[in-house]
PDB file of C-alpha atoms in Angstrom:
ATOM      1  CA  MET A 454      -0.064  -0.021  -0.051  1.00 89.00           C
ATOM      2  CA  ASP A 455       1.245   3.407  -1.012  1.00 94.00           C
ATOM      3  CA  LYS A 456      -0.611   6.620  -0.227  1.00 95.00           C
ATOM      4  CA  ARG A 457       0.959   8.436  -3.153  1.00 97.00           C
ATOM      5  CA  PHE A 458      -0.848   6.033  -5.582  1.00 96.00           C
ATOM      6  CA  MET A 459      -4.316   6.606  -3.852  1.00 95.00           C
ATOM      7  CA  GLU A 460      -3.565  10.371  -4.103  1.00 96.00           C
ATOM      8  CA  MET A 461      -2.984   9.885  -7.939  1.00 97.00           C
ATOM      9  CA  ALA A 462      -6.317   7.993  -8.185  1.00 95.00           C
ATOM     10  CA  CYS A 463      -7.940  11.000  -6.313  1.00 96.00           C
ATOM     11  CA  GLU A 464      -6.385  13.419  -8.762  1.00 96.00           C
ATOM     12  CA  GLU A 465      -7.704  11.432 -11.632  1.00 96.00           C
ATOM     13  CA  ALA A 466     -11.268  11.487 -10.052  1.00 95.00           C
ATOM     14  CA  TYR A 467     -10.797  15.323  -9.466  1.00 94.00           C
ATOM     15  CA  LYS A 468      -9.993  15.668 -13.095  1.00 96.00           C
ATOM     16  CA  GLY A 469     -13.226  14.035 -14.172  1.00 94.00           C
ATOM     17  CA  ILE A 470     -15.303  16.082 -11.740  1.00 94.00           C
ATOM     18  CA  LYS A 471     -13.751  19.319 -13.048  1.00 94.00           C
ATOM     19  CA  ASP A 472     -14.393  18.379 -16.670  1.00 95.00           C
ATOM     20  CA  GLY A 473     -17.966  16.947 -16.064  1.00 93.00           C
ATOM     21  CA  ASP A 474     -16.926  13.468 -17.466  1.00 95.00           C
ATOM     22  CA  GLY A 475     -18.702  11.432 -14.785  1.00 92.00           C
ATOM     23  CA  GLY A 476     -18.665  10.350 -11.236  1.00 91.00           C
ATOM     24  CA  PRO A 477     -16.012  10.910  -8.580  1.00 94.00           C
ATOM     25  CA  PHE A 478     -14.119   7.642  -9.546  1.00 95.00           C
ATOM     26  CA  GLY A 479     -10.451   7.546 -10.514  1.00 96.00           C
ATOM     27  CA  ALA A 480      -7.951   4.750 -10.582  1.00 97.00           C
ATOM     28  CA  VAL A 481      -4.283   4.036 -11.132  1.00 98.00           C
ATOM     29  CA  ILE A 482      -2.524   0.688 -11.842  1.00 98.00           C
ATOM     30  CA  VAL A 483       0.842  -0.010 -10.478  1.00 98.00           C
ATOM     31  CA  LEU A 484       3.306  -2.693 -11.447  1.00 98.00           C
ATOM     32  CA  ASN A 485       6.640  -3.126  -9.555  1.00 97.00           C
ATOM     33  CA  GLY A 486       6.154   0.321  -7.947  1.00 97.00           C
ATOM     34  CA  LYS A 487       5.595   2.058 -11.201  1.00 98.00           C
ATOM     35  CA  VAL A 488       2.284   3.553 -12.547  1.00 98.00           C
ATOM     36  CA  ILE A 489       1.476   1.774 -15.837  1.00 98.00           C
ATOM     37  CA  GLY A 490      -1.988   3.079 -16.252  1.00 98.00           C
ATOM     38  CA  SER A 491      -4.596   5.661 -15.020  1.00 98.00           C
ATOM     39  CA  GLY A 492      -8.124   6.805 -15.723  1.00 98.00           C
ATOM     40  CA  HIS A 493     -11.307   8.259 -14.423  1.00 97.00           C
ATOM     41  CA  ASN A 494     -14.896   7.821 -14.987  1.00 96.00           C
ATOM     42  CA  THR A 495     -15.939   9.236 -18.384  1.00 97.00           C
ATOM     43  CA  VAL A 496     -19.597   7.709 -18.489  1.00 96.00           C
ATOM     44  CA  ILE A 497     -21.191  11.096 -19.230  1.00 95.00           C
ATOM     45  CA  LYS A 498     -18.436  12.313 -21.560  1.00 97.00           C
ATOM     46  CA  ASP A 499     -18.287   9.155 -23.682  1.00 96.00           C
ATOM     47  CA  LYS A 500     -22.048   8.212 -23.288  1.00 97.00           C
ATOM     48  CA  ASP A 501     -20.867   4.792 -22.273  1.00 96.00           C
ATOM     49  CA  PRO A 502     -22.068   3.156 -19.064  1.00 94.00           C
ATOM     50  CA  THR A 503     -19.056   0.829 -18.974  1.00 96.00           C
ATOM     51  CA  MET A 504     -16.489   3.628 -18.661  1.00 97.00           C
ATOM     52  CA  HIS A 505     -15.902   3.493 -14.991  1.00 97.00           C
ATOM     53  CA  GLY A 506     -12.461   4.679 -13.620  1.00 98.00           C
ATOM     54  CA  GLU A 507     -11.216   1.172 -13.272  1.00 97.00           C
ATOM     55  CA  ILE A 508     -12.130   0.179 -16.739  1.00 98.00           C
ATOM     56  CA  ALA A 509     -10.365   3.216 -18.107  1.00 98.00           C
ATOM     57  CA  ALA A 510      -7.226   2.607 -16.077  1.00 98.00           C
ATOM     58  CA  ILE A 511      -7.187  -1.031 -17.231  1.00 98.00           C
ATOM     59  CA  ARG A 512      -7.468   0.002 -20.886  1.00 98.00           C
ATOM     60  CA  ASN A 513      -4.827   2.598 -20.459  1.00 98.00           C
ATOM     61  CA  ALA A 514      -2.382   0.032 -18.674  1.00 98.00           C
ATOM     62  CA  CYS A 515      -2.921  -2.687 -21.215  1.00 98.00           C
ATOM     63  CA  LYS A 516      -2.271  -0.269 -24.106  1.00 98.00           C
ATOM     64  CA  ASN A 517       0.831   1.076 -22.351  1.00 98.00           C
ATOM     65  CA  ILE A 518       2.414  -2.277 -21.641  1.00 98.00           C
ATOM     66  CA  LYS A 519       0.960  -3.847 -24.822  1.00 98.00           C
ATOM     67  CA  SER A 520      -0.633  -6.917 -23.078  1.00 97.00           C
ATOM     68  CA  PHE A 521      -4.058  -7.962 -22.082  1.00 96.00           C
ATOM     69  CA  SER A 522      -2.549  -9.411 -18.786  1.00 97.00           C
ATOM     70  CA  LEU A 523      -1.900  -7.102 -15.819  1.00 98.00           C
ATOM     71  CA  GLU A 524      -0.625  -9.919 -13.724  1.00 97.00           C
ATOM     72  CA  GLY A 525       1.145  -8.894 -10.600  1.00 96.00           C
ATOM     73  CA  ALA A 526      -0.314  -5.264 -10.795  1.00 97.00           C
ATOM     74  CA  GLU A 527      -2.272  -3.549  -8.114  1.00 96.00           C
ATOM     75  CA  ILE A 528      -4.967  -1.006  -8.639  1.00 97.00           C
ATOM     76  CA  TYR A 529      -5.830   1.928  -6.422  1.00 96.00           C
ATOM     77  CA  THR A 530      -9.288   3.232  -6.888  1.00 95.00           C
ATOM     78  CA  THR A 531     -11.388   5.950  -5.137  1.00 95.00           C
ATOM     79  CA  ALA A 532     -14.251   3.548  -4.462  1.00 94.00           C
ATOM     80  CA  GLU A 533     -14.895  -0.185  -4.057  1.00 91.00           C
ATOM     81  CA  PRO A 534     -15.194  -1.580  -7.480  1.00 92.00           C
ATOM     82  CA  CYS A 535     -18.636  -2.312  -8.753  1.00 92.00           C
ATOM     83  CA  PRO A 536     -19.363  -5.932  -9.974  1.00 90.00           C
ATOM     84  CA  MET A 537     -18.495  -4.939 -13.458  1.00 93.00           C
ATOM     85  CA  CYS A 538     -15.252  -3.423 -12.604  1.00 95.00           C
ATOM     86  CA  LEU A 539     -14.266  -6.332 -10.206  1.00 93.00           C
ATOM     87  CA  GLY A 540     -14.990  -8.707 -13.035  1.00 93.00           C
ATOM     88  CA  ALA A 541     -12.674  -6.638 -15.300  1.00 96.00           C
ATOM     89  CA  ILE A 542     -10.052  -6.496 -12.550  1.00 96.00           C
ATOM     90  CA  LEU A 543     -10.189 -10.321 -12.214  1.00 94.00           C
ATOM     91  CA  TRP A 544      -9.960 -10.731 -16.074  1.00 96.00           C
ATOM     92  CA  ALA A 545      -6.972  -8.565 -16.163  1.00 97.00           C
ATOM     93  CA  ASP A 546      -5.199 -10.750 -13.537  1.00 96.00           C
ATOM     94  CA  ILE A 547      -4.716  -7.737 -11.242  1.00 96.00           C
ATOM     95  CA  SER A 548      -3.363  -9.113  -7.853  1.00 94.00           C
ATOM     96  CA  ARG A 549      -4.559  -6.479  -5.459  1.00 95.00           C
ATOM     97  CA  VAL A 550      -7.263  -3.882  -5.038  1.00 96.00           C
ATOM     98  CA  TYR A 551      -6.996  -0.885  -2.733  1.00 96.00           C
ATOM     99  CA  TYR A 552     -10.039   1.237  -2.508  1.00 95.00           C
ATOM    100  CA  GLY A 553     -11.037   4.370  -0.604  1.00 94.00           C
ATOM    101  CA  CYS A 554     -14.878   4.555  -0.290  1.00 92.00           C
ATOM    102  CA  ASN A 555     -16.980   1.492   0.173  1.00 89.00           C
ATOM    103  CA  ARG A 556     -20.215   0.562  -1.570  1.00 86.00           C
ATOM    104  CA  HIS A 557     -22.385   2.190   1.044  1.00 86.00           C
ATOM    105  CA  ASP A 558     -20.432   5.537   0.712  1.00 91.00           C
ATOM    106  CA  THR A 559     -21.180   5.224  -3.035  1.00 89.00           C
ATOM    107  CA  GLU A 560     -24.766   4.603  -2.500  1.00 87.00           C
ATOM    108  CA  SER A 561     -25.057   7.620  -0.199  1.00 88.00           C
ATOM    109  CA  ILE A 562     -24.036   9.937  -3.043  1.00 87.00           C
ATOM    110  CA  GLY A 563     -26.599   8.488  -5.484  1.00 85.00           C
ATOM    111  CA  PHE A 564     -25.004   5.594  -7.281  1.00 87.00           C
ATOM    112  CA  ARG A 565     -26.612   2.166  -7.298  1.00 83.00           C
ATOM    113  CA  ASP A 566     -23.779  -0.300  -6.949  1.00 81.00           C
ATOM    114  CA  ASN A 567     -25.608  -2.015  -4.088  1.00 77.00           C
ATOM    115  CA  ALA A 568     -28.573  -3.042  -6.343  1.00 79.00           C
ATOM    116  CA  PHE A 569     -26.057  -5.004  -8.351  1.00 80.00           C
ATOM    117  CA  TYR A 570     -24.534  -6.651  -5.255  1.00 76.00           C
ATOM    118  CA  ASN A 571     -28.171  -7.387  -4.002  1.00 76.00           C
ATOM    119  CA  ILE A 572     -28.921  -9.243  -7.212  1.00 74.00           C
ATOM    120  CA  ILE A 573     -25.766 -11.250  -7.075  1.00 75.00           C
ATOM    121  CA  GLY A 574     -26.099 -11.941  -3.353  1.00 69.00           C
ATOM    122  CA  ASN A 575     -29.649 -13.176  -3.667  1.00 65.00           C
ATOM    123  CA  ASP A 576     -29.076 -15.239  -6.770  1.00 59.00           C
ATOM    124  CA  GLN A 577     -31.576 -13.128  -8.600  1.00 57.00           C
ATOM    125  CA  THR A 578     -30.847 -12.844 -12.228  1.00 61.00           C
ATOM    126  CA  ILE A 579     -32.099 -11.364 -15.385  1.00 61.00           C
ATOM    127  CA  CYS A 580     -30.157 -14.051 -17.334  1.00 64.00           C
ATOM    128  CA  GLN A 581     -31.728 -17.099 -18.892  1.00 68.00           C
ATOM    129  CA  GLU A 582     -29.909 -19.998 -20.798  1.00 68.00           C
ATOM    130  CA  PHE A 583     -31.110 -20.153 -24.353  1.00 79.00           C
ATOM    131  CA  ASP A 584     -30.237 -22.172 -27.498  1.00 86.00           C
ATOM    132  CA  ARG A 585     -27.269 -23.789 -25.653  1.00 83.00           C
ATOM    133  CA  GLU A 586     -26.824 -26.514 -28.315  1.00 88.00           C
ATOM    134  CA  LYS A 587     -26.274 -24.007 -31.015  1.00 86.00           C
ATOM    135  CA  CYS A 588     -23.776 -22.013 -28.941  1.00 86.00           C
ATOM    136  CA  LEU A 589     -21.936 -25.237 -27.940  1.00 84.00           C
ATOM    137  CA  GLU A 590     -21.328 -25.753 -31.730  1.00 88.00           C
ATOM    138  CA  LEU A 591     -19.416 -22.476 -31.710  1.00 85.00           C
ATOM    139  CA  PHE A 592     -17.447 -23.491 -28.652  1.00 83.00           C
ATOM    140  CA  ASN A 593     -16.556 -26.844 -30.295  1.00 84.00           C
ATOM    141  CA  GLN A 594     -15.297 -24.862 -33.481  1.00 86.00           C
ATOM    142  CA  TYR A 595     -13.302 -22.718 -31.291  1.00 83.00           C
ATOM    143  CA  MET A 596     -11.670 -25.733 -29.614  1.00 85.00           C
ATOM    144  CA  LYS A 597     -10.629 -26.998 -33.120  1.00 89.00           C
ATOM    145  CA  ASN A 598      -8.558 -23.951 -33.746  1.00 87.00           C
ATOM    146  CA  LYS A 599      -5.016 -25.171 -32.843  1.00 84.00           C
ATOM    147  CA  ASP A 600      -3.763 -21.457 -32.919  1.00 84.00           C
ATOM    148  CA  ARG A 601      -6.162 -20.294 -30.228  1.00 79.00           C
ATOM    149  CA  LYS A 602      -4.843 -18.319 -27.400  1.00 74.00           C
ATOM    150  CA  SER A 603      -6.342 -18.701 -23.883  1.00 71.00           C
ATOM    151  CA  TYR A 604      -6.652 -15.730 -21.670  1.00 69.00           C
TER     152      TYR A 604
END
């Protein structure tokens, strides 16, 4: 844990607030003590509900190191990652998450992260399996490709 990196995440968030890009969410990604990526929430600016601070920082870091894997990296973020961002963090192989405000703090300023955690926690879902056999054909075709890469 290094307070400097959380301060940088806050600076990212302040930049987004000042520019009206989105919520007060900023993040930096650190590998071996060096910042390799940063970003802040640009949901409003980009008109894209997926452009959370963590997602922006992951995209920036991957671009900077030219890899889809951020294995061994840490992310400093101004708020507890929502389920989408946590999923992206796990997909990126980020090893550790340091966050400032928790999901209840986020809810208290008008964001609805808790609604997603409630759905996950209660096993409620809007998802339903459909036409699995057709899609399994696709998976089988993928497995036949000898040049495929796992990630």
